[in-house]
Coordinates of N, CA, C and O in Angstrom, one line a residue:
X11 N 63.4 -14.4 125.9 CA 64.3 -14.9 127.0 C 65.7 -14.9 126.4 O 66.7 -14.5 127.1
X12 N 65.9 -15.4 125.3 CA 67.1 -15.6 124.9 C 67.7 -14.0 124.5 O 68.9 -13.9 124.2
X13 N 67.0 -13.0 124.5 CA 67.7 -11.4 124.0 C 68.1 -11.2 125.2 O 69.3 -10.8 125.2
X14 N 67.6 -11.2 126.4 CA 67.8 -10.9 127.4 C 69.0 -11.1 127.8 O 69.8 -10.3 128.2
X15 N 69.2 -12.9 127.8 CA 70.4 -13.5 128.0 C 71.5 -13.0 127.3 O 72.6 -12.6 127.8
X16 N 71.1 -12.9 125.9 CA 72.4 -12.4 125.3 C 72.7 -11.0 125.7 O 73.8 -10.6 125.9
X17 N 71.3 -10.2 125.7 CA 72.1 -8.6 126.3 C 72.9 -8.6 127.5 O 73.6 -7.6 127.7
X18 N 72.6 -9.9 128.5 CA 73.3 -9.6 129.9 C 74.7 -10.2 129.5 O 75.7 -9.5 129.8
X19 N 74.9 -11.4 128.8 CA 76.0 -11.8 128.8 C 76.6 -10.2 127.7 O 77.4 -9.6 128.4
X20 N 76.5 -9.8 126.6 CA 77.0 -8.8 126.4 C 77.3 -7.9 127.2 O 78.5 -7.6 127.4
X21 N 76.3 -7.3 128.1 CA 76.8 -6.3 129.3 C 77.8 -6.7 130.1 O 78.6 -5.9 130.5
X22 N 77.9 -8.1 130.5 CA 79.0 -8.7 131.5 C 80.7 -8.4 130.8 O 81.8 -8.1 131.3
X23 N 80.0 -8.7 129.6 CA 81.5 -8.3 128.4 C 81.9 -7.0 128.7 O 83.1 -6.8 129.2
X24 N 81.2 -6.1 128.6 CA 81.3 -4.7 128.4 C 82.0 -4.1 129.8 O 82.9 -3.2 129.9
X25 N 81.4 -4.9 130.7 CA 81.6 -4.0 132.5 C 82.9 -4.8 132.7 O 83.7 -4.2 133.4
X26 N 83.4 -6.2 132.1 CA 84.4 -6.6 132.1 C 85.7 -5.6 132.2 O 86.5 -5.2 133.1
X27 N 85.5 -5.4 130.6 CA 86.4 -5.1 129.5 C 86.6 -3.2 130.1 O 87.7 -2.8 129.8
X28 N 85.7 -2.0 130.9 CA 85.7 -1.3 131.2 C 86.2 -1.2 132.7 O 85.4 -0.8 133.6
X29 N 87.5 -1.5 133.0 CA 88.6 -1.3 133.6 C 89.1 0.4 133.7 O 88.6 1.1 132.8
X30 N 89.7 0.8 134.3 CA 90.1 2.1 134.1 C 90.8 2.7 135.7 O 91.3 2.2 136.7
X31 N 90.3 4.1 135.5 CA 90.5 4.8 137.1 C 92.1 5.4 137.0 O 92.7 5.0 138.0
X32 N 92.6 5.9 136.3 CA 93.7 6.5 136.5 C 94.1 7.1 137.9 O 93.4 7.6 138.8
X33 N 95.4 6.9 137.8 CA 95.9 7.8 139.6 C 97.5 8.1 139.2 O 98.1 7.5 138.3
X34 N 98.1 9.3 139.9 CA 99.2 9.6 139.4 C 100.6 8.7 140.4 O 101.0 8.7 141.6
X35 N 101.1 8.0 139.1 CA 102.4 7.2 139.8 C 103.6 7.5 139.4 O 103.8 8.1 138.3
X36 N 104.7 7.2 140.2 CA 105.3 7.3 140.0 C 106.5 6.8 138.5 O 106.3 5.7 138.0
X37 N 107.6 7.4 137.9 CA 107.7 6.9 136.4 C 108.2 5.2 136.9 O 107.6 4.2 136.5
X38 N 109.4 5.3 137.9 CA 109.8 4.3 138.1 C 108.8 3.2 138.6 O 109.0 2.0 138.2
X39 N 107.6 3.5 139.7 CA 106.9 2.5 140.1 C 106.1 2.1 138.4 O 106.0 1.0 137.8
X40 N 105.8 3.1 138.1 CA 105.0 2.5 136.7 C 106.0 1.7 135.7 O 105.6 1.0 134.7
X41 N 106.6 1.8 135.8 CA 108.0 0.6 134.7 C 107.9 -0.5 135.5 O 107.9 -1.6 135.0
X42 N 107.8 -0.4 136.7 CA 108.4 -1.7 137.4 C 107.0 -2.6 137.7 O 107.1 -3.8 138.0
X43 N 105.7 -1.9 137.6 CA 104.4 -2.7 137.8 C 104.2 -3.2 136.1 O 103.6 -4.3 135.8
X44 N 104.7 -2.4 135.3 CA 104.6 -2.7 133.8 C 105.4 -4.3 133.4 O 105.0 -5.3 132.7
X45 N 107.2 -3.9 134.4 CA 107.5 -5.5 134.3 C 107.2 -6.5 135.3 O 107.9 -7.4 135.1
X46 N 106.5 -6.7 136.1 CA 105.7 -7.2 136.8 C 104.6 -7.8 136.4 O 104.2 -8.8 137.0
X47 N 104.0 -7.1 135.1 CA 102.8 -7.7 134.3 C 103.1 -8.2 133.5 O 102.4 -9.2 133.2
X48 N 104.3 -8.0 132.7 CA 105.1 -8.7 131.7 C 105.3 -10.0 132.1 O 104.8 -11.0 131.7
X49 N 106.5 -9.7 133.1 CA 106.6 -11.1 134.0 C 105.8 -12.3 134.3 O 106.2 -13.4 134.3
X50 N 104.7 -11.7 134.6 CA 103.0 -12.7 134.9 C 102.5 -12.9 133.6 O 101.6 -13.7 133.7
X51 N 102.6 -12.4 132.2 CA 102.2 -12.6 131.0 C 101.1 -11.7 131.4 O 100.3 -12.5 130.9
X52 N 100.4 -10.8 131.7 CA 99.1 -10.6 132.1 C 98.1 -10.4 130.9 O 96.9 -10.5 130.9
X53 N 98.9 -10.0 129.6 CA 98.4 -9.3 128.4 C 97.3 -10.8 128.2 O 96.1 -10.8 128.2
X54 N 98.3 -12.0 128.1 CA 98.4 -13.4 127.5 C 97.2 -13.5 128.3 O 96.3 -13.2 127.5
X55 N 96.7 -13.8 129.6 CA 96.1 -14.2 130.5 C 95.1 -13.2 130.4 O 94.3 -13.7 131.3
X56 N 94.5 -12.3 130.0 CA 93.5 -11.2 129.5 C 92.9 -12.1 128.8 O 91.9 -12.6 129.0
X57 N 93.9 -12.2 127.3 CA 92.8 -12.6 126.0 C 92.8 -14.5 126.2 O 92.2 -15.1 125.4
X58 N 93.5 -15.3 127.5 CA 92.7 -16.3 127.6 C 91.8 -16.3 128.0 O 90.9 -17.0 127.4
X59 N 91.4 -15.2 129.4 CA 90.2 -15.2 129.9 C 88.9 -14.9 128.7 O 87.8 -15.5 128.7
X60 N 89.2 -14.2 127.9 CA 88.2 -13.7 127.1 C 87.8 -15.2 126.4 O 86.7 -15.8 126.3
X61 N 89.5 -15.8 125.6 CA 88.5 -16.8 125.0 C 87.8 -17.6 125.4 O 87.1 -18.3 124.8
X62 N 88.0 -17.7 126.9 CA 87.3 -18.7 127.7 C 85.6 -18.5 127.8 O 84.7 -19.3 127.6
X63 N 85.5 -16.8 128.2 CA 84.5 -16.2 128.4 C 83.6 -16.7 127.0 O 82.6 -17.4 127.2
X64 N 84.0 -16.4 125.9 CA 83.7 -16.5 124.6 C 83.1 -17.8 124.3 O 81.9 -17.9 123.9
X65 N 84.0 -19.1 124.4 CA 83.5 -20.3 124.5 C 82.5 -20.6 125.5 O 81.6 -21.2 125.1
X66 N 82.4 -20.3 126.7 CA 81.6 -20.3 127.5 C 79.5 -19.7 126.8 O 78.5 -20.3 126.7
X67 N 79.9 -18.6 126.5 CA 78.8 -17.8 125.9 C 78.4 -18.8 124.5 O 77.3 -19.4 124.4
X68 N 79.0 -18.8 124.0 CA 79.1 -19.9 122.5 C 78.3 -21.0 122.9 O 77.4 -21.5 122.3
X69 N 78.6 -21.3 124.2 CA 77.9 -22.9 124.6 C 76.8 -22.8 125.3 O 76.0 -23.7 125.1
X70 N 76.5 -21.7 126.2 CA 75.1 -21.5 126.7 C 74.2 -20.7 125.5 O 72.9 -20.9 125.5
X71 N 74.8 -19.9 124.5 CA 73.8 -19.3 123.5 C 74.3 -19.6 122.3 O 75.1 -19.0 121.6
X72 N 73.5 -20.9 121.9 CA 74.1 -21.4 120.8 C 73.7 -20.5 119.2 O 74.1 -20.7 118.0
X73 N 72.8 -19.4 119.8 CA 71.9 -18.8 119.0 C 72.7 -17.7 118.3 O 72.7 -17.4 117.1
X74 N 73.3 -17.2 119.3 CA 74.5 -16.2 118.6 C 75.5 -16.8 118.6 O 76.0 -17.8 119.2
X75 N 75.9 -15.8 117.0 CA 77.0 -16.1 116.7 C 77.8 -15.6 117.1 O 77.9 -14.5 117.7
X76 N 79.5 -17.2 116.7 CA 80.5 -17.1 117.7 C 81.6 -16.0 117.1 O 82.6 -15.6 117.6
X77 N 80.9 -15.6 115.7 CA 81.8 -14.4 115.0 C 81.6 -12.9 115.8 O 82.5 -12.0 115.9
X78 N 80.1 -12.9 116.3 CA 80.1 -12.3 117.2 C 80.6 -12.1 118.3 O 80.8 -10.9 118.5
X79 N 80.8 -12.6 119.0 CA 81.5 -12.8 120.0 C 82.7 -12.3 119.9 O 83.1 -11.2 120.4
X80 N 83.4 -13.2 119.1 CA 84.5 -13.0 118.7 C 84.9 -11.5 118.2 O 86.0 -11.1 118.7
X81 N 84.4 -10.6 117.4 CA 84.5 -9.3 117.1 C 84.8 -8.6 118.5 O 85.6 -7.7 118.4
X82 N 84.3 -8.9 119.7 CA 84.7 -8.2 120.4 C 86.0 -8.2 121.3 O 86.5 -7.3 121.8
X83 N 86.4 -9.8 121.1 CA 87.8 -9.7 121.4 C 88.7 -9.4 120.5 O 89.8 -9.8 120.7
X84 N 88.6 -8.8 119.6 CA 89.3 -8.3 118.2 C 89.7 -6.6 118.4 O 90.8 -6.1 118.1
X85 N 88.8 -6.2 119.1 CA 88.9 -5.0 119.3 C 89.8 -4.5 120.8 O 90.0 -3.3 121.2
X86 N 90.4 -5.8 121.6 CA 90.3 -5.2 122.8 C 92.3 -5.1 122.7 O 93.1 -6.0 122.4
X87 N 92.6 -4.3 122.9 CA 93.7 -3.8 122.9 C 94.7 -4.5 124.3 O 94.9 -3.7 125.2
X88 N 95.1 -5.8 124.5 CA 95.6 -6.5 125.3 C 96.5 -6.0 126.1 O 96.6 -5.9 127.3
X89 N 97.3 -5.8 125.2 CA 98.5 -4.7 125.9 C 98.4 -3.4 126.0 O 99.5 -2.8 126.1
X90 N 97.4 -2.7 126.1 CA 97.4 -1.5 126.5 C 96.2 -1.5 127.9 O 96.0 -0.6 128.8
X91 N 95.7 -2.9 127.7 CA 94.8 -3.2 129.5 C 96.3 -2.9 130.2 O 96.2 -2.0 131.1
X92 N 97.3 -3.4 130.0 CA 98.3 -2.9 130.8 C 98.7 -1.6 131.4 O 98.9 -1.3 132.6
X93 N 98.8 -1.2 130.5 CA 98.3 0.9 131.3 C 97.5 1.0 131.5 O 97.3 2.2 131.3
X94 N 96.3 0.3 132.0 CA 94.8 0.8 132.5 C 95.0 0.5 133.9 O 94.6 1.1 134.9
X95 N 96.0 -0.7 133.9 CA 95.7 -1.8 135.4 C 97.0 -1.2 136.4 O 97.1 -1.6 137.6
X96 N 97.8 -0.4 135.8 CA 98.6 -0.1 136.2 C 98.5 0.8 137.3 O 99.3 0.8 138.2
X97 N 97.4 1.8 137.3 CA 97.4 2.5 138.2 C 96.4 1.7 139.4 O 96.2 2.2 140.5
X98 N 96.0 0.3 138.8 CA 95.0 -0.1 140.0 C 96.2 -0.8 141.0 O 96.1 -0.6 142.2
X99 N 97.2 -1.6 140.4 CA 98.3 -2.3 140.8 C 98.7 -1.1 141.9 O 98.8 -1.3 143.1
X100 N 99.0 0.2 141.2 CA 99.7 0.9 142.2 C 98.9 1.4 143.5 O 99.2 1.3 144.7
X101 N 97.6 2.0 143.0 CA 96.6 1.4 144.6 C 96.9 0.2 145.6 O 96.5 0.3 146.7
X102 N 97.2 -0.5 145.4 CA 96.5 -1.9 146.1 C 98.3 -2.3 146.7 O 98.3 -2.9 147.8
X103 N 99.5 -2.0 146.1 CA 100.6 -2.6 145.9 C 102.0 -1.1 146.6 O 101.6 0.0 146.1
X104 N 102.6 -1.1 147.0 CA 103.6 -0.1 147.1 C 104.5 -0.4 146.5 O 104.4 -1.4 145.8
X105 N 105.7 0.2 146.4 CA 106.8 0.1 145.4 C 107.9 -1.4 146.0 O 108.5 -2.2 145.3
X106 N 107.8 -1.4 147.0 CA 108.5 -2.4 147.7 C 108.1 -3.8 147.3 O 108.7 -4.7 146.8
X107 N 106.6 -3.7 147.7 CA 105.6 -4.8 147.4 C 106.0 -5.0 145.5 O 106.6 -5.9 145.1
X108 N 105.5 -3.9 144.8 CA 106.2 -4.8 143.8 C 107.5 -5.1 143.4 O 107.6 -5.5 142.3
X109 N 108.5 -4.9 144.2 CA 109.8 -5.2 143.9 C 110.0 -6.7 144.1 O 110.6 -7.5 143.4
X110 N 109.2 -7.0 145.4 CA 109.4 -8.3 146.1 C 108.4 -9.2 145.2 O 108.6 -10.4 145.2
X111 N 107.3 -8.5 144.2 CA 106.6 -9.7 143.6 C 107.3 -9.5 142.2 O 106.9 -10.3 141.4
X112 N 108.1 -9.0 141.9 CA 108.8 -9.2 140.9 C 110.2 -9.9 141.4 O 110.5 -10.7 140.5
X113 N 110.7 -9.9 142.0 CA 111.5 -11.3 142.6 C 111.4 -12.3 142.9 O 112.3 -13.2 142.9
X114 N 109.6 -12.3 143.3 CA 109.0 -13.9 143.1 C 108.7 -14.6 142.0 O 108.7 -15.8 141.8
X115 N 108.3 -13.3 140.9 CA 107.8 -13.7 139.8 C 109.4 -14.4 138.9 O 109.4 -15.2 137.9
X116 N 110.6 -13.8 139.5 CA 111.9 -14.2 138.7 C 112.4 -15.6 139.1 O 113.3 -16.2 138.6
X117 N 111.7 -15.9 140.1 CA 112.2 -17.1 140.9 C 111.5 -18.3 140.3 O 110.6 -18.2 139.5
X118 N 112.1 -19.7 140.9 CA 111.7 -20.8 139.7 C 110.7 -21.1 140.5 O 110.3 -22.2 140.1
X119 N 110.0 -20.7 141.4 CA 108.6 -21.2 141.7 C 107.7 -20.2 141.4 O 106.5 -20.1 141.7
X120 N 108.4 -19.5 140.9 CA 107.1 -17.7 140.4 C 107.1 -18.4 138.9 O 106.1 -18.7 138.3
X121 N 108.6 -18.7 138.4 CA 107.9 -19.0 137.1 C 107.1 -20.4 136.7 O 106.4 -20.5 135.7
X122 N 107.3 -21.4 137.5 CA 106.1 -22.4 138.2 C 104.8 -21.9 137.7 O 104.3 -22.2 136.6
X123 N 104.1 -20.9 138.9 CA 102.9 -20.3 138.8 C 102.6 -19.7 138.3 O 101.5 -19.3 138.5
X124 N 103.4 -19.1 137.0 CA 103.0 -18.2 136.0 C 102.7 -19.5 134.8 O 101.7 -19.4 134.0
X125 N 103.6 -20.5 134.9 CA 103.3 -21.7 133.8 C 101.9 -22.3 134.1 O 101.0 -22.3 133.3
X126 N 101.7 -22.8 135.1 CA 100.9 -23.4 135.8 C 99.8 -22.6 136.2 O 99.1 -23.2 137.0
X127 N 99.3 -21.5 136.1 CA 98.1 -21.0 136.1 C 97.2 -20.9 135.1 O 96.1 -20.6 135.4
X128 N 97.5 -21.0 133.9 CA 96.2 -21.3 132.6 C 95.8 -22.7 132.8 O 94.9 -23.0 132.0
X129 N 96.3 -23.6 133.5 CA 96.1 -24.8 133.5 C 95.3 -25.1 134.9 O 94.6 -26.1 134.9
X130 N 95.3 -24.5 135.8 CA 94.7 -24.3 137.0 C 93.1 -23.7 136.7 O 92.0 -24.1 137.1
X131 N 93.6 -22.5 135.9 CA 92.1 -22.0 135.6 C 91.3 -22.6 134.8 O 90.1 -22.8 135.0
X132 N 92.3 -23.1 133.6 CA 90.8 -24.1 132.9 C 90.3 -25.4 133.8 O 89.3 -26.0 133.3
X133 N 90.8 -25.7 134.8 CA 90.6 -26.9 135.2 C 89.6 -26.1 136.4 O 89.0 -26.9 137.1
X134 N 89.4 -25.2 136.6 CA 88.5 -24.1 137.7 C 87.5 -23.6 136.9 O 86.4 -23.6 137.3
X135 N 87.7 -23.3 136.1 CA 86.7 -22.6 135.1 C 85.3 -23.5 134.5 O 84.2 -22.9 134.5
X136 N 85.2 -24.7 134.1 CA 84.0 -25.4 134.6 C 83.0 -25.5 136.1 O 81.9 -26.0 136.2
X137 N 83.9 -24.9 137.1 CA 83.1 -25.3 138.2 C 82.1 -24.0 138.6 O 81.0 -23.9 139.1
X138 N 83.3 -22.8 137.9 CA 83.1 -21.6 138.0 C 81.3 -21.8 137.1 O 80.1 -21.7 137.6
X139 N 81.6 -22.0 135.9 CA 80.3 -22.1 134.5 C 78.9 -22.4 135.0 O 77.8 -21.9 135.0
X140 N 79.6 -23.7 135.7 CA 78.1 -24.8 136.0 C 77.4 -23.3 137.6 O 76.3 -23.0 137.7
X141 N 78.4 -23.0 138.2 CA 77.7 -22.1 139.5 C 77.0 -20.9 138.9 O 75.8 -20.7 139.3
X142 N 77.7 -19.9 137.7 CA 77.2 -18.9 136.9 C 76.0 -19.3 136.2 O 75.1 -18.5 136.1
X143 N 75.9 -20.7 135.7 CA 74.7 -21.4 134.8 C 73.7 -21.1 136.0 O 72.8 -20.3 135.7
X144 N 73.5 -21.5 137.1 CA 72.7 -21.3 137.6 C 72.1 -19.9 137.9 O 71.0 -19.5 137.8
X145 N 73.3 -19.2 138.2 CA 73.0 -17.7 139.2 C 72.2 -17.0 137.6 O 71.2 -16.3 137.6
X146 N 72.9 -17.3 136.6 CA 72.2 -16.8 135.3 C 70.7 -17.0 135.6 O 69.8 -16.3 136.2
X147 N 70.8 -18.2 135.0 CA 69.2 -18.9 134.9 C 68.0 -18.4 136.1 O 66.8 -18.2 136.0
X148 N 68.6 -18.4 137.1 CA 67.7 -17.6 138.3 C 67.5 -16.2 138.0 O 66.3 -15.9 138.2
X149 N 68.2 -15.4 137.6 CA 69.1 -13.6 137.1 C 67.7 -13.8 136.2 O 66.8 -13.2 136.4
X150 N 67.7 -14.4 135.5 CA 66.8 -14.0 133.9 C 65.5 -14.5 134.4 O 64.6 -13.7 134.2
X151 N 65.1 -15.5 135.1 CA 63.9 -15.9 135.5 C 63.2 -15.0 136.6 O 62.0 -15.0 136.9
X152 N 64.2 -14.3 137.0 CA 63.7 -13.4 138.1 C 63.2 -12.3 137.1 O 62.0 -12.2 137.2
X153 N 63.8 -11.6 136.4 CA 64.2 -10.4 135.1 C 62.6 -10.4 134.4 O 61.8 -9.4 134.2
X154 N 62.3 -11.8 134.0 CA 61.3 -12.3 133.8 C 60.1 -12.0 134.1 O 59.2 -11.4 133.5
X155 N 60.0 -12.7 135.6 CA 58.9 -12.4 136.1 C 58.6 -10.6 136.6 O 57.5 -10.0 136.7
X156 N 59.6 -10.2 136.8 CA 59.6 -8.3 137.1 C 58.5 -7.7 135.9 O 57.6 -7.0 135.9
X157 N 59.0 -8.3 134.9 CA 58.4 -7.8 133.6 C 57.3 -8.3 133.2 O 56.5 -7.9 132.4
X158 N 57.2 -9.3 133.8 CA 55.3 -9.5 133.4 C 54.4 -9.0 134.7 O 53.2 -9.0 134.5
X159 N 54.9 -8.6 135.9 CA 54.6 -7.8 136.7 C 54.6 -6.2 136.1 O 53.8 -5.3 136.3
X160 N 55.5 -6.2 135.6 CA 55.4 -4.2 135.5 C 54.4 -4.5 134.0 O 53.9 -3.5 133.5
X161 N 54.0 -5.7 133.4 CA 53.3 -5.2 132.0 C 51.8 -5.1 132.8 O 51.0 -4.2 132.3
X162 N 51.2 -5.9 134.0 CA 49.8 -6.1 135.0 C 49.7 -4.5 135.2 O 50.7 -3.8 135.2
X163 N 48.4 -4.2 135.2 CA 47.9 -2.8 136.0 C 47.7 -2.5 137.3 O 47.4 -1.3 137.6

């Protein structure tokens, strides 16, 4: 039970962390979604999420180690998720759209919500754990029973 758990929470890492989908943008929209991410810290807010993720895993599998874990945010290149996301930004966003969210983001209530959102999320992020604790524990017990079903003739 417990390999299981840890192979899924490793997989969760993995499908995370594999981001991508290139699309062709423009030079200037791509500078201006690049300061836009700057702006929002996004790099900063990447490897919080992780160490969150990380401590979280730490605490449901006390079994692995948190060096492990940890190796994998060692490797993830923070600021270069920035050129991965950039072409998702430019899907979802037009060039206007981000001009206007980088004018919010310069404004003293953008930089408000850029301060005030690691502080929002850790205070969200327990409620998020205890809901995942469950959906897990159901996820594996279900996983479980499949497999002592496919071992029956």
């Amino acid at each position: 039970m417990k390999k299981i758990k840890q192979a899924m929470v490793v997989s969760v890492i993995l499908i995370t962390l594999s981001l991508g989908a290139f699309s062709q943008t423009s030079t200037s929209k791509t500078e201006k979604i690049k300061t836009l991410m700057e702006l929002t810290g996004s790099a900063k807010q990447y490897k919080q999420m992780m160490d969150v993720m990380i401590n979280s895993v730490a605490k449901t599998s006390p079994t692995l180690p948190k060096e492990f874990l940890e190796s994998f945010v060692k490797e993830i290149d923070f600021n270069g998720l920035i050129n991965e996301m950039a072409p998702i930004y430019d899907k979802h966003f037009t060039e206007t759209d981000i001009d206007g969210l980088i004018t919010f983001y310069q404004s003293e209530v953008g930089k408000k919500m850029i301060d005030k959102m690691p502080i929002i999320m850790a205070e969200y992020m327990p409620l998020v754990q205890v809901k995942m604790k469950a959906v897990t524990e159901r996820l594996i017990k279900a996983m479980q029973e499949q497999q002592e079903k496919d071992k029956k003739p």
